[in-house]
Coordinates of C-alpha atoms in Angstrom, one line a residue:
Chain C
M1 CA 98.3 63.0 94.4
K2 CA 100.1 66.0 95.8
L3 CA 99.3 67.6 99.2
S4 CA 100.4 71.3 100.1
I5 CA 99.8 72.1 103.5
L6 CA 99.4 75.8 104.0
G7 CA 98.4 75.9 107.8
C8 CA 98.3 73.2 110.2
Y9 CA 97.8 74.7 113.7
S10 CA 95.2 75.5 115.7
A11 CA 93.4 77.9 117.3
T12 CA 94.7 81.6 116.3
P13 CA 97.0 82.4 113.3
R14 CA 100.5 83.5 114.8
T15 CA 103.9 84.8 113.2
L16 CA 105.0 81.4 111.9
N17 CA 101.9 79.6 112.3
N18 CA 99.1 79.4 110.1
T19 CA 95.7 77.9 110.9
T20 CA 94.3 75.2 108.8
S21 CA 94.3 75.4 105.0
Q22 CA 95.5 72.4 102.7
V23 CA 95.5 72.2 98.7
L24 CA 95.3 68.9 97.4
E25 CA 95.9 68.2 94.0
I26 CA 94.3 64.9 92.5
N27 CA 93.7 64.0 88.9
N28 CA 94.0 67.6 87.5
H29 CA 91.6 69.1 90.4
M30 CA 92.9 71.6 92.5
F31 CA 90.9 71.3 95.8
L32 CA 91.1 73.7 98.8
I33 CA 90.2 72.5 102.1
D34 CA 89.3 75.0 105.1
C35 CA 90.8 78.3 104.4
G36 CA 91.8 79.9 108.0
E37 CA 92.4 83.9 108.0
G38 CA 95.5 84.3 105.7
T39 CA 94.5 81.7 103.1
Q40 CA 95.4 83.8 100.1
V41 CA 98.7 84.8 101.2
Q42 CA 100.0 81.1 101.7
L43 CA 98.6 80.4 98.3
R44 CA 100.5 83.2 96.9
K45 CA 103.8 82.1 98.8
H46 CA 102.9 78.5 97.2
K47 CA 102.4 80.2 93.8
I48 CA 99.1 78.3 93.3
K49 CA 97.5 79.8 90.6
F50 CA 94.2 81.4 92.2
N51 CA 92.0 80.7 88.8
R52 CA 93.0 76.5 89.4
I53 CA 91.4 76.6 92.6
K54 CA 87.3 75.9 91.7
H55 CA 86.1 73.8 94.8
I56 CA 86.6 74.6 98.3
F57 CA 85.9 72.3 100.8
I58 CA 85.1 74.0 104.8
S59 CA 85.1 71.7 107.4
H60 CA 83.2 73.9 109.8
L61 CA 82.5 77.3 110.8
H62 CA 85.4 77.9 113.6
G63 CA 87.5 80.8 112.3
D64 CA 90.8 79.1 112.4
H65 CA 89.1 77.1 109.6
F66 CA 87.1 79.6 107.5
F67 CA 87.9 83.3 108.5
G68 CA 89.9 83.4 105.0
L69 CA 87.3 82.3 103.1
V70 CA 85.7 86.0 102.6
G71 CA 88.7 87.5 101.6
L72 CA 89.9 84.5 99.1
I73 CA 86.5 85.1 97.4
S74 CA 86.5 88.9 97.3
T75 CA 90.3 88.8 96.0
F76 CA 89.2 86.3 93.3
R77 CA 86.7 89.3 92.1
L78 CA 89.5 91.9 92.1
L79 CA 91.6 90.0 89.8
T80 CA 88.7 89.7 87.2
R81 CA 88.0 86.0 87.6
E82 CA 85.6 84.7 85.6
T83 CA 85.8 80.6 86.5
D84 CA 83.2 79.3 88.3
L85 CA 83.9 78.9 92.2
H86 CA 82.0 75.8 94.3
V87 CA 82.0 76.4 98.1
Y88 CA 80.9 73.2 100.1
G89 CA 80.6 73.8 103.9
P90 CA 78.0 73.8 106.8
K91 CA 74.5 75.6 106.7
G92 CA 75.2 79.4 107.2
I93 CA 78.4 79.7 105.2
K94 CA 76.2 81.4 102.3
E95 CA 74.6 83.8 104.4
V96 CA 77.8 85.0 106.0
V97 CA 79.7 85.5 102.9
T98 CA 76.7 87.2 100.9
L99 CA 76.2 89.5 104.0
Q100 CA 79.8 90.5 103.8
M101 CA 79.8 91.1 100.1
K102 CA 76.3 93.1 100.6
L103 CA 77.7 95.6 103.2
A104 CA 81.0 95.9 101.1
D105 CA 78.3 96.6 97.9
S106 CA 80.5 94.0 95.8
W107 CA 79.4 91.2 93.9
T108 CA 81.6 88.4 92.5
N109 CA 82.3 88.7 88.7
Y110 CA 82.0 85.0 88.5
N111 CA 79.8 82.3 89.3
L112 CA 79.6 81.7 93.1
F113 CA 77.9 78.3 94.2
F114 CA 77.3 77.4 97.8
H115 CA 76.7 73.7 98.6
E116 CA 75.5 73.6 102.2
L117 CA 75.6 70.6 104.2
T118 CA 73.5 69.5 107.0
S119 CA 73.5 65.6 106.9
D120 CA 74.7 63.7 110.0
K121 CA 75.4 60.7 107.6
S122 CA 78.3 60.5 104.7
E123 CA 77.3 61.6 101.4
L124 CA 78.4 62.0 97.9
I125 CA 79.1 65.7 97.3
F126 CA 81.0 66.0 94.1
E127 CA 81.4 63.7 91.1
D128 CA 82.9 63.7 87.8
D129 CA 84.5 61.0 85.8
K130 CA 87.5 60.8 87.4
V131 CA 87.0 61.9 91.1
E132 CA 84.3 61.6 94.1
V133 CA 84.4 63.4 97.3
H134 CA 82.1 62.4 100.3
T135 CA 81.7 64.1 103.3
I136 CA 83.0 62.2 106.8
P137 CA 80.6 63.1 109.4
L138 CA 82.8 64.4 112.5
N139 CA 82.1 65.0 116.4
H140 CA 83.0 68.5 117.5
R141 CA 81.7 71.5 118.9
V142 CA 79.6 72.4 116.0
Y143 CA 78.6 70.6 112.9
T144 CA 81.9 69.6 111.0
N145 CA 82.4 67.4 108.2
G146 CA 85.8 65.8 106.8
Y147 CA 86.3 65.0 103.4
L148 CA 87.3 61.9 101.8
F149 CA 88.6 62.5 98.3
K150 CA 88.8 59.0 95.9
E151 CA 90.0 58.6 92.5
K152 CA 87.8 56.5 89.9
E153 CA 89.1 53.1 89.2
G154 CA 90.9 54.2 86.0
E155 CA 91.3 52.6 82.5
R156 CA 92.7 49.3 82.2
S157 CA 96.2 49.3 80.6
L158 CA 96.1 48.2 77.2
N159 CA 99.4 45.8 75.9
V160 CA 99.0 47.1 72.2
L161 CA 101.3 44.6 70.9
A162 CA 99.4 41.6 72.4
A163 CA 95.9 43.3 71.0
E164 CA 97.7 43.7 67.5
K165 CA 98.6 40.3 67.7
A166 CA 95.2 39.1 68.3
N167 CA 94.1 41.1 65.4
I168 CA 91.7 43.3 67.4
D169 CA 91.2 46.1 65.2
I170 CA 92.3 49.8 66.8
A171 CA 88.6 50.9 66.7
Y172 CA 87.9 48.3 69.4
Y173 CA 90.9 49.5 72.0
R174 CA 88.8 51.8 74.1
K175 CA 86.3 49.5 74.9
L176 CA 89.4 46.9 76.0
K177 CA 90.4 50.0 78.1
Q178 CA 87.3 50.2 79.6
G179 CA 87.4 46.5 80.4
F180 CA 85.3 44.8 77.7
D181 CA 85.7 41.7 76.1
V182 CA 85.9 42.5 72.1
V183 CA 85.3 40.4 68.9
N184 CA 88.7 40.5 66.2
E185 CA 88.4 40.7 62.8
N186 CA 88.5 36.7 62.6
G187 CA 85.2 37.0 64.5
E188 CA 86.4 35.5 67.7
T189 CA 85.6 37.0 71.3
I190 CA 88.7 37.8 73.0
K191 CA 89.1 38.1 76.8
N192 CA 89.9 41.6 78.0
A193 CA 92.0 40.3 80.3
T194 CA 94.2 38.3 77.7
V195 CA 95.2 41.7 76.1
T196 CA 95.2 44.2 79.5
K197 CA 96.1 44.5 83.0
A198 CA 94.9 46.8 85.7
G199 CA 95.4 50.5 85.3
K200 CA 97.1 52.9 88.0
K201 CA 95.5 52.1 91.5
P202 CA 93.1 54.7 92.4
K203 CA 94.1 57.0 95.5
S204 CA 92.3 58.6 98.2
Y205 CA 92.9 61.2 101.0
A206 CA 90.5 61.3 103.9
F207 CA 90.6 64.9 105.8
C208 CA 89.6 64.7 109.3
S209 CA 89.4 68.0 111.3
D210 CA 88.3 68.9 113.8
T211 CA 86.8 65.9 115.6
M212 CA 87.0 63.9 119.1
Y213 CA 87.8 60.2 118.3
K214 CA 85.3 58.7 116.5
E215 CA 84.9 55.1 115.4
D216 CA 81.9 55.6 113.2
I217 CA 84.1 57.2 110.4
I218 CA 86.3 53.9 110.3
P219 CA 84.2 52.5 107.4
I220 CA 84.2 55.6 105.4
I221 CA 87.7 56.1 105.3
E222 CA 88.7 52.4 105.4
S223 CA 91.9 51.6 103.7
T224 CA 92.4 55.2 102.5
D225 CA 95.8 55.6 101.2
V226 CA 96.5 58.7 103.3
L227 CA 94.4 60.0 106.4
Y228 CA 94.9 63.6 107.6
H229 CA 93.6 63.3 111.4
E230 CA 93.8 66.1 113.7
S231 CA 95.9 65.9 116.8
T232 CA 95.5 68.9 118.3
F233 CA 96.8 67.1 122.0
L234 CA 99.4 65.0 123.2
D235 CA 98.5 62.3 125.6
K236 CA 98.9 64.1 129.0
H237 CA 96.3 66.8 127.8
A238 CA 93.8 63.9 126.9
H239 CA 91.4 65.6 129.5
L240 CA 91.4 68.8 127.2
A241 CA 90.9 66.8 124.2
V242 CA 87.9 65.4 125.7
K243 CA 86.5 69.0 126.7
T244 CA 87.3 70.7 123.5
K245 CA 86.1 67.8 121.4
H246 CA 89.4 67.1 119.9
S247 CA 92.0 64.1 119.4
T248 CA 95.1 63.4 120.8
A249 CA 97.9 62.2 118.4
K250 CA 97.4 58.5 119.8
E251 CA 93.8 58.8 118.9
A252 CA 94.6 59.8 115.6
A253 CA 96.9 56.5 115.4
C254 CA 94.0 54.4 116.8
I255 CA 91.5 55.5 113.8
A256 CA 94.2 55.1 111.1
K257 CA 95.1 51.6 112.4
K258 CA 91.7 50.4 113.0
A259 CA 91.1 52.0 109.3
N260 CA 93.8 50.1 107.7
A261 CA 95.1 53.6 106.2
G262 CA 98.5 53.7 104.3
T263 CA 99.7 56.9 105.7
L264 CA 98.7 58.8 109.1
L265 CA 99.6 62.7 108.6
L266 CA 99.3 64.4 111.7
G267 CA 98.4 68.1 112.1
H268 CA 96.1 71.0 114.0
Y269 CA 98.4 71.2 116.7
S270 CA 97.8 73.2 119.8
T271 CA 100.3 76.0 119.5
R272 CA 101.7 75.3 123.6
Y273 CA 103.8 72.4 122.2
D274 CA 107.4 73.4 121.2
D275 CA 108.2 70.1 119.7
L276 CA 106.4 68.4 117.2
N277 CA 108.4 65.0 117.4
A278 CA 106.6 64.2 120.5
F279 CA 103.2 63.7 118.4
K280 CA 105.0 61.6 115.9
K281 CA 106.4 59.5 118.4
E282 CA 102.8 58.9 120.5
A283 CA 101.5 58.6 117.3
Q284 CA 103.9 55.6 116.4
E285 CA 103.4 53.5 119.5
V286 CA 100.1 52.6 117.8
F287 CA 100.7 53.1 113.9
K288 CA 103.8 53.0 111.9
N289 CA 103.7 54.8 109.0
V290 CA 103.2 58.3 110.6
E291 CA 104.1 62.1 108.9
L292 CA 103.9 65.4 110.7
C293 CA 102.4 68.1 108.6
D294 CA 103.9 71.5 109.1
D295 CA 103.4 74.9 107.1
G296 CA 104.7 75.0 103.9
K297 CA 105.3 70.9 103.5
V298 CA 104.4 69.3 100.4
F299 CA 103.6 65.6 100.1
E300 CA 103.9 63.7 97.1
F301 CA 101.7 60.3 96.9
N302 CA 102.7 58.4 93.9
Chain Q
M1 CA 102.2 110.2 119.7
K2 CA 103.1 107.5 118.0
L3 CA 101.9 105.6 114.8
S4 CA 102.7 102.2 114.0
I5 CA 102.1 101.3 110.0
L6 CA 100.8 97.5 110.5
G7 CA 99.8 97.6 106.7
C8 CA 98.9 100.5 104.0
Y9 CA 98.6 98.5 100.4
S10 CA 95.1 98.1 98.9
A11 CA 93.5 96.3 98.2
T12 CA 94.4 92.3 98.6
P13 CA 97.1 91.3 101.2
R14 CA 100.1 89.8 99.3
T15 CA 103.2 88.1 100.9
L16 CA 104.9 91.5 101.2
N17 CA 102.1 93.9 101.3
N18 CA 99.3 94.1 104.0
T19 CA 96.5 96.0 103.7
T20 CA 95.3 98.7 105.9
S21 CA 95.8 98.7 109.8
Q22 CA 97.5 101.0 111.9
V23 CA 98.1 101.7 115.7
L24 CA 97.8 105.1 117.2
E25 CA 99.3 105.8 120.7
I26 CA 98.1 108.9 121.9
N27 CA 97.8 109.8 125.9
N28 CA 98.4 106.3 126.7
H29 CA 95.8 105.1 124.5
M30 CA 96.3 102.4 122.0
F31 CA 93.6 102.9 119.2
L32 CA 93.8 100.3 116.4
I33 CA 92.5 101.9 113.2
D34 CA 91.1 99.6 110.5
C35 CA 91.7 95.8 110.6
G36 CA 92.4 94.0 107.1
E37 CA 93.0 90.3 106.9
G38 CA 95.8 89.3 109.0
T39 CA 96.0 92.1 111.4
Q40 CA 96.5 90.0 114.5
V41 CA 99.7 88.4 112.9
Q42 CA 100.8 92.1 112.3
L43 CA 100.0 93.0 115.8
R44 CA 102.1 90.2 117.0
K45 CA 105.2 90.8 114.9
H46 CA 104.7 94.2 116.4
K47 CA 104.9 93.0 119.5
I48 CA 101.8 95.1 120.5
K49 CA 99.8 93.9 123.8
F50 CA 96.5 92.7 122.7
N51 CA 95.0 93.7 126.2
R52 CA 96.3 97.5 125.4
I53 CA 93.5 97.7 122.4
K54 CA 90.3 98.9 123.9
H55 CA 89.1 100.6 121.1
I56 CA 89.1 99.8 117.6
F57 CA 87.7 102.3 114.6
I58 CA 86.9 101.1 111.2
S59 CA 86.3 103.6 108.3
H60 CA 84.5 101.3 105.9
L61 CA 83.4 97.4 105.3
H62 CA 85.6 97.1 102.1
G63 CA 87.6 93.8 102.9
D64 CA 91.0 95.3 103.2
H65 CA 89.6 97.4 105.6
F66 CA 88.0 95.3 108.0
F67 CA 88.3 91.5 107.1
G68 CA 91.0 91.0 110.1
L69 CA 88.5 92.1 112.8
V70 CA 86.2 89.0 113.3
G71 CA 89.7 86.9 113.7
L72 CA 91.1 89.6 116.2
I73 CA 87.8 89.6 118.4
S74 CA 87.9 85.7 118.2
T75 CA 91.6 85.7 119.1
F76 CA 90.9 87.9 121.8
R77 CA 88.3 85.5 123.5
L78 CA 90.7 82.5 122.8
L79 CA 93.0 84.4 125.0
T80 CA 90.8 84.5 127.6
R81 CA 90.8 88.5 127.6
E82 CA 88.6 90.4 130.2
T83 CA 89.2 94.1 129.3
D84 CA 86.3 95.7 127.5
L85 CA 86.2 96.2 123.6
H86 CA 84.7 99.2 121.5
V87 CA 84.4 99.1 118.2
Y88 CA 83.6 101.8 115.8
G89 CA 82.3 101.5 112.3
P90 CA 79.4 101.7 109.7
K91 CA 76.1 100.2 110.5
G92 CA 76.4 96.5 109.4
I93 CA 79.3 96.1 111.6
K94 CA 77.6 94.5 114.6
E95 CA 75.6 91.9 112.6
V96 CA 78.2 90.8 110.6
V97 CA 80.4 89.8 113.6
T98 CA 77.7 88.4 115.4
L99 CA 76.5 86.5 112.7
Q100 CA 79.8 84.7 112.5
M101 CA 80.2 84.2 116.3
K102 CA 77.0 82.5 116.4
L103 CA 77.6 80.4 113.6
A104 CA 80.9 79.1 115.5
D105 CA 79.0 78.9 118.8
S106 CA 81.5 81.2 120.3
W107 CA 80.6 84.5 122.4
T108 CA 82.9 86.8 123.7
N109 CA 84.0 86.5 127.5
Y110 CA 84.7 90.2 127.6
N111 CA 82.2 93.0 127.1
L112 CA 82.3 93.9 123.3
F113 CA 80.3 97.1 122.6
F114 CA 79.9 98.0 118.9
H115 CA 79.3 102.2 118.0
E116 CA 77.6 102.1 114.8
L117 CA 78.0 105.1 112.6
T118 CA 75.5 106.6 110.1
S119 CA 75.5 110.2 110.1
D120 CA 77.1 112.0 107.2
K121 CA 78.2 115.1 109.3
S122 CA 81.1 114.9 111.9
E123 CA 80.4 113.7 115.3
L124 CA 82.1 113.1 118.4
I125 CA 82.4 109.6 118.8
F126 CA 84.7 109.3 121.9
E127 CA 86.0 111.4 124.6
D128 CA 87.7 111.1 128.1
D129 CA 89.3 113.6 130.4
K130 CA 92.6 113.6 127.6
V131 CA 91.6 112.5 124.1
E132 CA 88.4 113.2 121.6
V133 CA 87.7 111.3 118.7
H134 CA 85.8 112.8 115.7
T135 CA 84.6 111.3 112.4
I136 CA 85.5 112.4 109.2
P137 CA 82.9 111.8 106.7
L138 CA 84.4 111.1 103.4
N139 CA 83.0 110.3 100.2
H140 CA 84.0 106.5 99.1
R141 CA 81.9 103.6 96.8
V142 CA 80.4 102.7 100.4
Y143 CA 79.5 104.7 103.5
T144 CA 83.1 105.7 105.2
N145 CA 84.7 107.7 107.8
G146 CA 87.9 108.7 108.6
Y147 CA 88.9 109.6 112.4
L148 CA 90.1 112.7 113.8
F149 CA 92.1 111.8 117.4
K150 CA 93.0 115.2 119.3
E151 CA 94.7 115.4 122.6
K152 CA 92.9 118.0 124.8
E153 CA 94.6 120.9 126.0
G154 CA 96.6 119.8 128.6
E155 CA 97.3 121.2 131.9
R156 CA 99.6 124.4 132.4
S157 CA 103.4 123.9 133.5
L158 CA 103.7 125.5 137.1
N159 CA 106.6 127.3 138.1
V160 CA 107.1 126.1 141.4
L161 CA 109.8 128.3 142.7
A162 CA 107.8 131.1 140.9
A163 CA 104.6 129.9 143.1
E164 CA 106.4 129.6 146.4
K165 CA 108.0 133.1 146.0
A166 CA 104.6 134.6 145.5
N167 CA 103.4 133.0 148.8
I168 CA 101.1 130.6 147.4
D169 CA 99.9 127.4 149.6
I170 CA 100.7 124.3 147.6
A171 CA 97.2 123.2 148.1
Y172 CA 96.3 125.5 145.1
Y173 CA 98.9 124.0 142.8
R174 CA 96.0 122.0 140.9
K175 CA 94.1 124.7 140.2
L176 CA 96.8 126.9 139.1
K177 CA 97.8 124.1 136.7
Q178 CA 94.4 124.2 135.6
G179 CA 94.7 127.9 134.6
F180 CA 92.7 129.4 137.7
D181 CA 94.0 132.7 139.5
V182 CA 94.5 132.2 143.2
V183 CA 94.8 133.9 146.5
N184 CA 97.9 133.7 148.4
E185 CA 98.7 133.5 152.2
N186 CA 98.6 137.3 152.2
G187 CA 95.1 137.4 150.9
E188 CA 96.7 138.8 147.5
T189 CA 95.0 137.6 144.1
I190 CA 97.8 136.1 142.2
K191 CA 97.2 136.1 138.2
N192 CA 97.9 132.9 137.0
A193 CA 100.2 133.6 133.8
T194 CA 102.6 134.9 136.6
V195 CA 103.4 131.6 138.0
T196 CA 102.8 129.0 134.9
K197 CA 103.2 128.8 131.1
A198 CA 101.4 127.3 128.8
G199 CA 101.7 123.2 129.1
K200 CA 102.5 120.9 126.2
K201 CA 101.0 121.7 122.8
P202 CA 98.2 119.0 122.1
K203 CA 98.6 116.8 119.2
S204 CA 96.4 115.6 116.5
Y205 CA 96.2 113.0 114.2
A206 CA 93.6 112.6 111.3
F207 CA 93.1 109.3 109.7
C208 CA 91.7 109.9 106.0
S209 CA 91.2 106.7 103.9
D210 CA 89.2 105.7 101.4
T211 CA 88.2 108.6 99.9
M212 CA 88.0 110.8 96.7
Y213 CA 89.0 114.2 97.1
K214 CA 86.7 116.2 99.3
E215 CA 87.4 119.5 100.3
D216 CA 84.5 119.5 102.9
I217 CA 86.9 117.7 105.2
I218 CA 89.4 120.7 105.4
P219 CA 87.4 122.2 108.0
I220 CA 87.2 119.5 110.0
I221 CA 90.9 118.4 110.1
E222 CA 92.4 122.1 110.0
S223 CA 95.8 122.5 111.6
T224 CA 96.0 119.1 112.2
D225 CA 99.6 117.9 113.1
V226 CA 99.2 114.8 111.2
L227 CA 97.4 113.8 108.2
Y228 CA 97.1 110.1 106.8
H229 CA 95.5 111.0 103.3
E230 CA 95.2 107.8 100.9
S231 CA 97.0 108.1 97.7
T232 CA 95.8 105.1 95.7
F233 CA 96.9 106.3 92.4
L234 CA 99.6 108.5 90.9
D235 CA 98.6 111.4 88.6
K236 CA 98.5 109.5 85.2
H237 CA 96.1 107.1 86.9
A238 CA 93.9 110.1 88.4
H239 CA 91.0 108.6 85.6
L240 CA 91.4 105.5 88.1
A241 CA 90.9 107.6 91.0
V242 CA 87.8 109.2 89.9
K243 CA 86.5 106.5 88.9
T244 CA 86.9 104.1 92.1
K245 CA 86.8 106.9 94.3
H246 CA 90.0 107.1 95.5
S247 CA 92.8 110.1 95.3
T248 CA 95.9 110.4 93.5
A249 CA 99.2 111.7 95.8
K250 CA 98.6 115.3 94.8
E251 CA 95.0 115.4 95.6
A252 CA 96.4 114.2 99.1
A253 CA 98.9 117.0 99.1
C254 CA 96.2 119.5 98.1
I255 CA 93.8 118.6 101.1
A256 CA 97.2 118.7 103.4
K257 CA 98.1 122.2 102.0
K258 CA 94.7 123.8 102.2
A259 CA 94.1 122.3 105.8
N260 CA 97.5 123.6 107.0
A261 CA 98.3 120.2 108.2
G262 CA 101.9 119.9 109.9
T263 CA 103.0 116.5 108.1
L264 CA 101.4 114.6 105.4
L265 CA 101.8 110.7 105.6
L266 CA 100.8 109.0 102.4
G267 CA 99.6 105.0 101.9
H268 CA 96.8 103.1 100.3
Y269 CA 98.9 102.5 97.2
S270 CA 98.0 100.3 94.8
T271 CA 100.0 97.3 94.4
R272 CA 100.3 97.9 90.6
Y273 CA 103.3 100.6 91.3
D274 CA 106.9 99.2 92.4
D275 CA 108.5 102.6 93.2
L276 CA 106.9 104.7 96.1
N277 CA 109.0 107.3 95.7
A278 CA 106.9 108.8 93.2
F279 CA 104.0 109.3 95.4
K280 CA 106.0 111.5 97.7
K281 CA 107.7 113.3 94.6
E282 CA 104.5 113.9 93.2
A283 CA 103.0 115.0 96.8
Q284 CA 106.1 117.5 97.3
E285 CA 104.9 119.3 94.0
V286 CA 102.1 120.9 96.2
F287 CA 103.1 120.2 100.0
K288 CA 106.5 119.8 101.3
N289 CA 106.6 118.0 104.5
V290 CA 105.4 114.1 103.2
E291 CA 106.3 110.9 104.5
L292 CA 105.4 107.4 102.9
C293 CA 104.0 104.9 105.0
D294 CA 104.8 101.5 104.5
D295 CA 104.3 98.3 106.3
G296 CA 106.4 98.2 109.6
K297 CA 107.1 101.8 110.0
V298 CA 106.7 103.5 113.0
F299 CA 106.5 107.4 113.3
E300 CA 106.7 109.2 116.6
F301 CA 105.4 112.7 116.9
N302 CA 106.8 114.7 119.8

């Protein structure tokens, strides 16, 4: 599981600060999360192949999280993309993208699917045999969802020598990896656990931005390996966090602690602060395992 | 008259190439012309004060000319702008900007005026005591206008010594600068030309992008001091220029020659070309005074 931070600052793009966008690589998927203005240039800088992005998840329709979307969709067209693209985001996202395409008299030459979200309950919105994506309803000034990306329980790891010794026909190996007991060539039932062990522990990543402190999300993100939680403000500006429905670093850490997260990533910093270390310091008073996001930073979680 | 090129490449923003946007400083106005994605960051790089921009002219609604507009308008709001802003562009521009503001539940705290264009004839769309702006109807795949920015004839330059010698009361000096004859203290009529000379020659700038070769524009831009004319392609790709309704460098030069322009600026290059000098070379076969635009380049015309 690999996370590339394309941008992690609020609320306007600047010469050295990009607005929110991330790429999560998980089980051969490349998920784009949020798409602030300039995201397509950030993707180029990171040498991320446009065609590998098949799913884009937009948290909410504030500009610093989605003004780069229509440009990216247009660029895909200009590059003669043929791969399907799925866009998940709040209701309205389809209208605004299609209006701009209509005005430009330009339509995609690939299939573009919008999955508009309206629920205030967590929903399963994407699933294949390896990964699930769930919404995390957040509390911000407009309708907002975070996203929980979860690997599914993988296949069990087969001890081939033990299976041979137990006289199991090779045709049953797949069944064994899937966790079933099998009958060997002597007609004996072989307990699965005697020839396999648990596979790689599935990973999960929870993206929570933008939101005020919201304990309701804890059961949804419980024990996530990695939690990105916005921390727009430091504690001294907690009143601004309340006013604008954002969080402080300490509040992000409280959520990480109560949700029993593995690692907390901080981001969505207000550009009023010069020193990001203050965010880490404040968060670590509550929760130890804190990392600071920054534009261009890549995290690998193995 | 000063022109800052923020971006001059078609058709997608890249790490080192920005899409179309320019700032024209003329007679204390700061006009923003087109607004591709990332323009607000380019404005910051150029240290152009956001508040000085009061008029934005959008040629057409292709993304590489206007996807940065809504972000700029939003950023103005976040920076608590109070100055009025006027946006000129094709019909539809108001709907797309207001829809995005509605979805973000964010409204400007300054007055935002849209001037939507629909005519296929040249129109006077802005005028004050010093400057006029006219549309230049172009021929592209969607409704498109170029813009002609013209200083008005300035005041005449007064020879104060000659006026004193002619016994003219100081109260008449303004009239003299405005070109009138006046009566001196002896009751004699003094011919204006005997105590004044022509003031600074008014400058003009014509912005023409995007368009295929269109001779109809020549009477509108006749004798302009500076002509920016798109040159997306070199001659070897003239067939692509026809197909996509763009121009070659040579065609841009033909327009400059026939319109008797002072200087021709080339831009809107396709990113397929590595060497911009080929554009200059081809244009100079037709018209001598050619300059190449490039991102970050600043031209001063005095």
